[in-house]
Short mmCIF file of C-alpha atoms in Angstrom, two decimals:
data_model
loop_
_atom_site.label_atom_id
_atom_site.label_comp_id
_atom_site.label_asym_id
_atom_site.label_seq_id
_atom_site.Cartn_x
_atom_site.Cartn_y
_atom_site.Cartn_z
CA MET A 1 -16.34 -15.56 19.38
CA SER A 2 -16.08 -11.76 19.87
CA ARG A 3 -15.09 -9.70 16.79
CA PRO A 4 -11.41 -8.71 16.36
CA SER A 5 -10.64 -5.19 17.52
CA VAL A 6 -8.31 -2.35 16.52
CA PHE A 7 -7.14 0.63 18.51
CA ILE A 8 -6.37 3.52 16.27
CA THR A 9 -4.48 6.84 17.26
CA GLY A 10 -5.02 9.88 15.19
CA ALA A 11 -8.43 8.54 13.96
CA ALA A 12 -10.21 11.85 13.58
CA ALA A 13 -9.10 12.48 9.95
CA GLY A 14 -6.80 11.32 7.12
CA ILE A 15 -5.16 7.93 7.38
CA GLY A 16 -6.61 7.15 10.80
CA ARG A 17 -10.12 7.75 9.75
CA ALA A 18 -9.76 5.86 6.39
CA THR A 19 -8.35 2.85 8.34
CA ALA A 20 -11.10 3.00 10.95
CA GLU A 21 -13.80 3.11 8.27
CA LEU A 22 -12.16 0.10 6.36
CA PHE A 23 -11.91 -2.10 9.49
CA ALA A 24 -15.34 -1.32 10.67
CA GLN A 25 -16.78 -2.09 7.13
CA ARG A 26 -14.89 -5.54 7.45
CA GLY A 27 -16.53 -6.48 10.64
CA TRP A 28 -13.87 -5.17 13.19
CA PHE A 29 -14.69 -3.22 16.41
CA VAL A 30 -12.82 -0.06 16.21
CA GLY A 31 -11.46 2.29 18.86
CA LEU A 32 -11.14 5.84 17.78
CA TYR A 33 -8.62 8.08 19.63
CA ASP A 34 -7.33 11.54 18.79
CA ILE A 35 -6.60 14.85 20.42
CA ASP A 36 -9.52 15.93 18.24
CA GLU A 37 -12.21 14.70 20.38
CA ALA A 38 -15.03 16.15 18.31
CA GLY A 39 -13.60 14.49 15.07
CA VAL A 40 -13.51 10.90 16.68
CA ARG A 41 -16.91 11.41 18.28
CA ASP A 42 -18.30 12.31 14.91
CA LEU A 43 -16.88 9.36 13.28
CA ALA A 44 -18.15 7.07 16.07
CA ALA A 45 -21.57 8.44 15.60
CA LYS A 46 -21.49 7.45 11.94
CA LEU A 47 -20.07 4.01 12.55
CA GLY A 48 -22.56 3.28 15.46
CA PRO A 49 -21.93 2.21 19.14
CA ASP A 50 -22.07 -1.41 18.26
CA HIS A 51 -19.01 -1.04 15.98
CA SER A 52 -16.85 1.56 17.79
CA CYS A 53 -15.95 3.61 20.89
CA ALA A 54 -14.18 6.95 20.89
CA ALA A 55 -12.43 9.26 23.18
CA ARG A 56 -9.80 12.10 23.28
CA LEU A 57 -6.28 10.94 23.64
CA ASP A 58 -2.86 12.85 23.64
CA VAL A 59 -0.45 10.16 22.71
CA ALA A 60 2.40 11.97 24.45
CA ASP A 61 0.67 11.46 27.87
CA TYR A 62 1.45 7.91 28.96
CA ALA A 63 -1.08 7.91 31.62
CA ALA A 64 -3.84 8.94 29.45
CA PHE A 65 -2.85 6.26 26.91
CA GLU A 66 -3.08 3.66 29.80
CA ARG A 67 -6.56 4.86 30.65
CA ALA A 68 -7.69 4.82 27.03
CA LEU A 69 -6.43 1.15 26.48
CA ALA A 70 -8.24 0.12 29.69
CA GLN A 71 -11.53 1.63 28.63
CA PHE A 72 -11.06 0.05 24.97
CA TRP A 73 -10.25 -3.30 26.40
CA GLN A 74 -13.59 -3.43 28.17
CA SER A 75 -15.52 -1.93 25.25
CA ALA A 76 -13.94 -4.60 22.84
CA ASN A 77 -14.77 -7.48 24.92
CA GLN A 78 -11.35 -7.91 26.33
CA ARG A 79 -9.47 -8.06 22.88
CA LEU A 80 -6.67 -5.98 21.28
CA ASP A 81 -5.88 -7.56 17.99
CA LEU A 82 -4.16 -4.63 16.52
CA LEU A 83 -2.71 -1.38 17.71
CA PHE A 84 -2.31 1.20 15.06
CA ASN A 85 0.09 3.81 16.04
CA ASN A 86 -0.96 6.52 13.42
CA ALA A 87 -0.99 9.86 15.23
CA GLY A 88 1.62 12.15 14.00
CA ILE A 89 2.60 15.78 13.38
CA GLY A 90 5.14 17.43 11.16
CA SER A 91 6.54 20.75 9.75
CA ALA A 92 8.71 21.48 6.85
CA GLY A 93 11.59 23.89 6.76
CA ASP A 94 15.33 24.17 7.51
CA PHE A 95 16.14 22.49 10.90
CA GLU A 96 17.50 25.74 12.59
CA THR A 97 14.37 27.81 11.55
CA LEU A 98 12.09 25.52 13.53
CA SER A 99 11.76 26.39 17.22
CA MET A 100 12.73 23.87 19.95
CA GLU A 101 9.12 23.82 21.22
CA HIS A 102 8.08 22.54 17.86
CA ASN A 103 10.80 20.09 17.55
CA ARG A 104 10.13 18.66 20.91
CA ALA A 105 6.35 18.37 19.91
CA ILE A 106 7.29 16.35 16.83
CA ILE A 107 9.40 14.00 18.87
CA ALA A 108 6.71 13.62 21.64
CA VAL A 109 3.87 12.73 19.24
CA ASN A 110 5.72 10.92 16.53
CA PHE A 111 8.05 8.81 18.49
CA GLN A 112 7.26 8.99 22.32
CA GLY A 113 3.53 8.47 21.34
CA VAL A 114 4.46 5.13 19.66
CA VAL A 115 6.61 4.16 22.64
CA ASN A 116 3.83 4.95 24.98
CA GLY A 117 1.41 3.03 22.88
CA CYS A 118 3.42 -0.07 22.63
CA HIS A 119 4.36 -0.06 26.27
CA ALA A 120 0.94 0.58 27.53
CA ALA A 121 -0.73 -1.94 25.12
CA PHE A 122 1.71 -4.83 25.81
CA GLN A 123 -0.42 -6.33 28.70
CA TYR A 124 -3.42 -6.46 26.26
CA LEU A 125 -1.63 -7.62 23.17
CA ARG A 126 -0.03 -10.62 24.92
CA ARG A 127 -3.46 -11.71 26.09
CA THR A 128 -4.89 -11.54 22.47
CA PRO A 129 -3.77 -14.54 20.27
CA GLY A 130 -2.26 -13.37 17.10
CA ALA A 131 -2.03 -9.57 18.11
CA ARG A 132 -0.14 -7.14 15.95
CA VAL A 133 1.18 -3.65 16.25
CA ILE A 134 1.42 -1.44 13.17
CA SER A 135 2.93 1.98 13.28
CA MET A 136 3.22 4.77 10.83
CA SER A 137 6.79 5.34 9.64
CA SER A 138 7.67 7.27 6.50
CA ALA A 139 9.62 7.16 3.33
CA SER A 140 11.65 9.85 4.93
CA ALA A 141 13.14 7.04 7.00
CA ILE A 142 14.71 5.52 3.80
CA TYR A 143 17.27 8.26 3.83
CA GLY A 144 17.07 11.30 5.96
CA ALA A 145 14.86 13.98 4.30
CA PRO A 146 16.34 17.48 4.18
CA GLY A 147 13.69 20.10 5.07
CA LEU A 148 12.03 17.43 7.29
CA ALA A 149 14.95 16.65 9.68
CA THR A 150 13.32 16.14 13.04
CA TYR A 151 10.25 14.50 11.36
CA ALA A 152 12.60 12.07 9.44
CA ALA A 153 14.43 11.31 12.64
CA THR A 154 11.32 10.30 14.59
CA LYS A 155 10.36 7.95 11.64
CA PHE A 156 13.76 6.34 11.61
CA ALA A 157 13.24 5.87 15.39
CA VAL A 158 9.84 4.18 14.74
CA LYS A 159 11.39 1.91 12.08
CA GLY A 160 14.22 0.91 14.57
CA LEU A 161 11.61 0.31 17.29
CA THR A 162 9.54 -1.82 14.99
CA GLU A 163 12.46 -4.08 14.05
CA ALA A 164 13.53 -4.53 17.68
CA LEU A 165 10.10 -5.29 19.07
CA ASP A 166 9.19 -7.65 16.28
CA ILE A 167 12.12 -9.82 17.30
CA GLU A 168 11.65 -9.29 21.21
CA TRP A 169 7.78 -9.99 21.15
CA ARG A 170 7.96 -13.12 18.96
CA ARG A 171 8.03 -15.18 22.08
CA TYR A 172 4.59 -13.67 23.00
CA GLY A 173 3.09 -14.23 19.65
CA ILE A 174 3.02 -10.51 18.84
CA THR A 175 4.11 -9.33 15.41
CA VAL A 176 5.20 -5.61 14.89
CA ARG A 177 5.15 -3.93 11.56
CA ASP A 178 5.46 -0.34 10.11
CA ILE A 179 4.08 1.66 7.02
CA LEU A 180 6.54 3.75 5.12
CA PRO A 181 4.65 5.73 2.53
CA LEU A 182 5.80 8.71 0.34
CA PHE A 183 3.56 11.84 0.30
CA VAL A 184 -0.01 11.10 1.19
CA ASP A 185 -2.76 13.57 0.32
CA THR A 186 -3.66 14.54 3.88
CA ALA A 187 -4.22 17.85 5.64
CA MET A 188 -0.74 17.60 7.35
CA VAL A 189 1.06 17.27 3.96
CA THR A 190 -1.05 19.84 2.36
CA LYS A 191 -0.10 22.37 4.98
CA PHE A 192 3.55 22.43 4.16
CA GLU A 193 3.76 20.97 0.71
CA ALA A 194 4.73 24.25 -0.90
CA GLN A 195 7.88 24.17 1.01
CA LEU A 196 8.97 20.81 -0.19
CA LYS A 197 10.70 20.53 -3.59
CA ALA A 198 10.82 16.67 -3.15
CA LYS A 199 6.98 16.76 -3.24
CA GLU A 200 7.09 18.60 -6.57
CA VAL A 201 9.69 16.18 -7.98
CA LEU A 202 8.10 13.06 -6.71
CA GLY A 203 4.39 14.06 -6.87
CA MET A 204 1.74 12.85 -4.43
CA HIS A 205 0.31 9.69 -5.77
CA LEU A 206 -1.22 8.18 -2.44
CA VAL A 207 -4.53 8.97 -0.64
CA PRO A 208 -5.54 7.74 2.87
CA ALA A 209 -7.46 4.91 1.48
CA ASP A 210 -4.30 3.39 -0.11
CA ILE A 211 -2.51 3.50 3.38
CA ALA A 212 -5.59 1.94 4.99
CA ASN A 213 -5.53 -0.91 2.57
CA ALA A 214 -1.70 -1.31 3.36
CA VAL A 215 -2.61 -1.48 7.02
CA TRP A 216 -5.20 -4.11 6.18
CA ARG A 217 -2.70 -6.23 4.38
CA ALA A 218 0.04 -5.90 6.89
CA ALA A 219 -2.47 -6.90 9.52
CA HIS A 220 -3.41 -10.18 7.70
CA TRP A 221 -0.15 -11.11 5.99
CA LYS A 222 1.03 -14.66 6.88
CA LEU A 223 3.15 -15.69 3.97
CA TRP A 224 6.63 -14.61 5.30
CA PRO A 225 7.86 -12.01 7.84
CA ARG A 226 7.52 -8.70 6.01
CA VAL A 227 8.31 -5.98 8.68
CA HIS A 228 8.43 -2.87 6.54
CA TRP A 229 5.54 -2.11 4.17
CA TYR A 230 6.04 0.48 1.35
CA PRO A 231 2.78 1.46 -0.26
CA GLY A 232 2.97 2.28 -3.91
CA VAL A 233 5.42 1.34 -6.51
CA GLN A 234 7.34 4.47 -6.21
CA GLY A 235 8.06 4.03 -2.48
CA TRP A 236 9.04 0.37 -2.94
CA LEU A 237 11.43 1.36 -5.66
CA MET A 238 13.07 4.05 -3.49
CA ALA A 239 13.56 1.53 -0.70
CA LEU A 240 15.11 -1.03 -3.03
CA ALA A 241 17.45 1.58 -4.67
CA GLN A 242 18.60 2.67 -1.15
CA LYS A 243 19.66 -1.04 -0.48
CA LEU A 244 21.40 -1.53 -3.69
CA ASN A 245 22.92 1.85 -4.48
CA PRO A 246 26.26 2.99 -2.74
CA GLY A 247 25.92 5.51 0.05
CA TRP A 248 27.44 8.42 -2.05
CA LEU A 249 24.74 7.86 -4.74
CA ASN A 250 21.73 7.77 -2.21
CA ARG A 251 23.10 11.12 -0.71
CA LEU A 252 23.49 12.58 -4.12
CA THR A 253 19.92 11.55 -5.21
CA THR A 254 18.50 12.78 -1.99
CA ARG A 255 20.18 16.22 -2.34
CA LEU A 256 19.05 16.58 -5.99
CA VAL A 257 15.32 15.50 -5.20
CA SER A 258 15.12 17.85 -2.17
CA GLY A 259 16.81 20.81 -3.72
CA TYR A 260 19.71 21.05 -1.30
#
């Protein structure tokens, strides 16, 4: 039998790169896709042509996503065991201070990109027994995060899409999951961390390898349906508190942590 395969968006750096390296080390064929073509080409050269393929991909471009998946399907010996929707962008700041151009870009990449990936990949996922989709959401989807309003909204949308598709696609044998971490030590977070009081309060205890391991576990979990994955004890406790606490307390806690 051919090796299992994973298609990864945002694979040039950070979480995507760490996930690609982990899956390749464990015998998977990995597809490396990112708007940073040089970055994925560099990683593909390190992993080797027998273990990976790479190309430029703007996830907001549906036609480009279709072409990338068709190419990957052939390179991976007609298998798509896992689609990992990882590509994402973000900015911190009060909502009204961010330009509409930037808000539209966040929505296009973080949510429309996930919709594009799921829709374009469906024909290949349903032809691969036991196929899965895993998408990057965020702990900002536990309760809307001040200072990250549009970013948080896209992550709520990813969470909702995940829940809906996991039920819809059961009949095809496709499971759909998401990962909801707190702050991860990546270039994106480092770029705007000074603007976030929440990061000062909560700290940054996760690195890309932690998320890669969570993706691996979510891809192989078979004990019971576990749709949402919260890497780290801190994130898991926050999610539990949001479920158990009354709404007013969740709102107050969010205000205090974020400095609003």
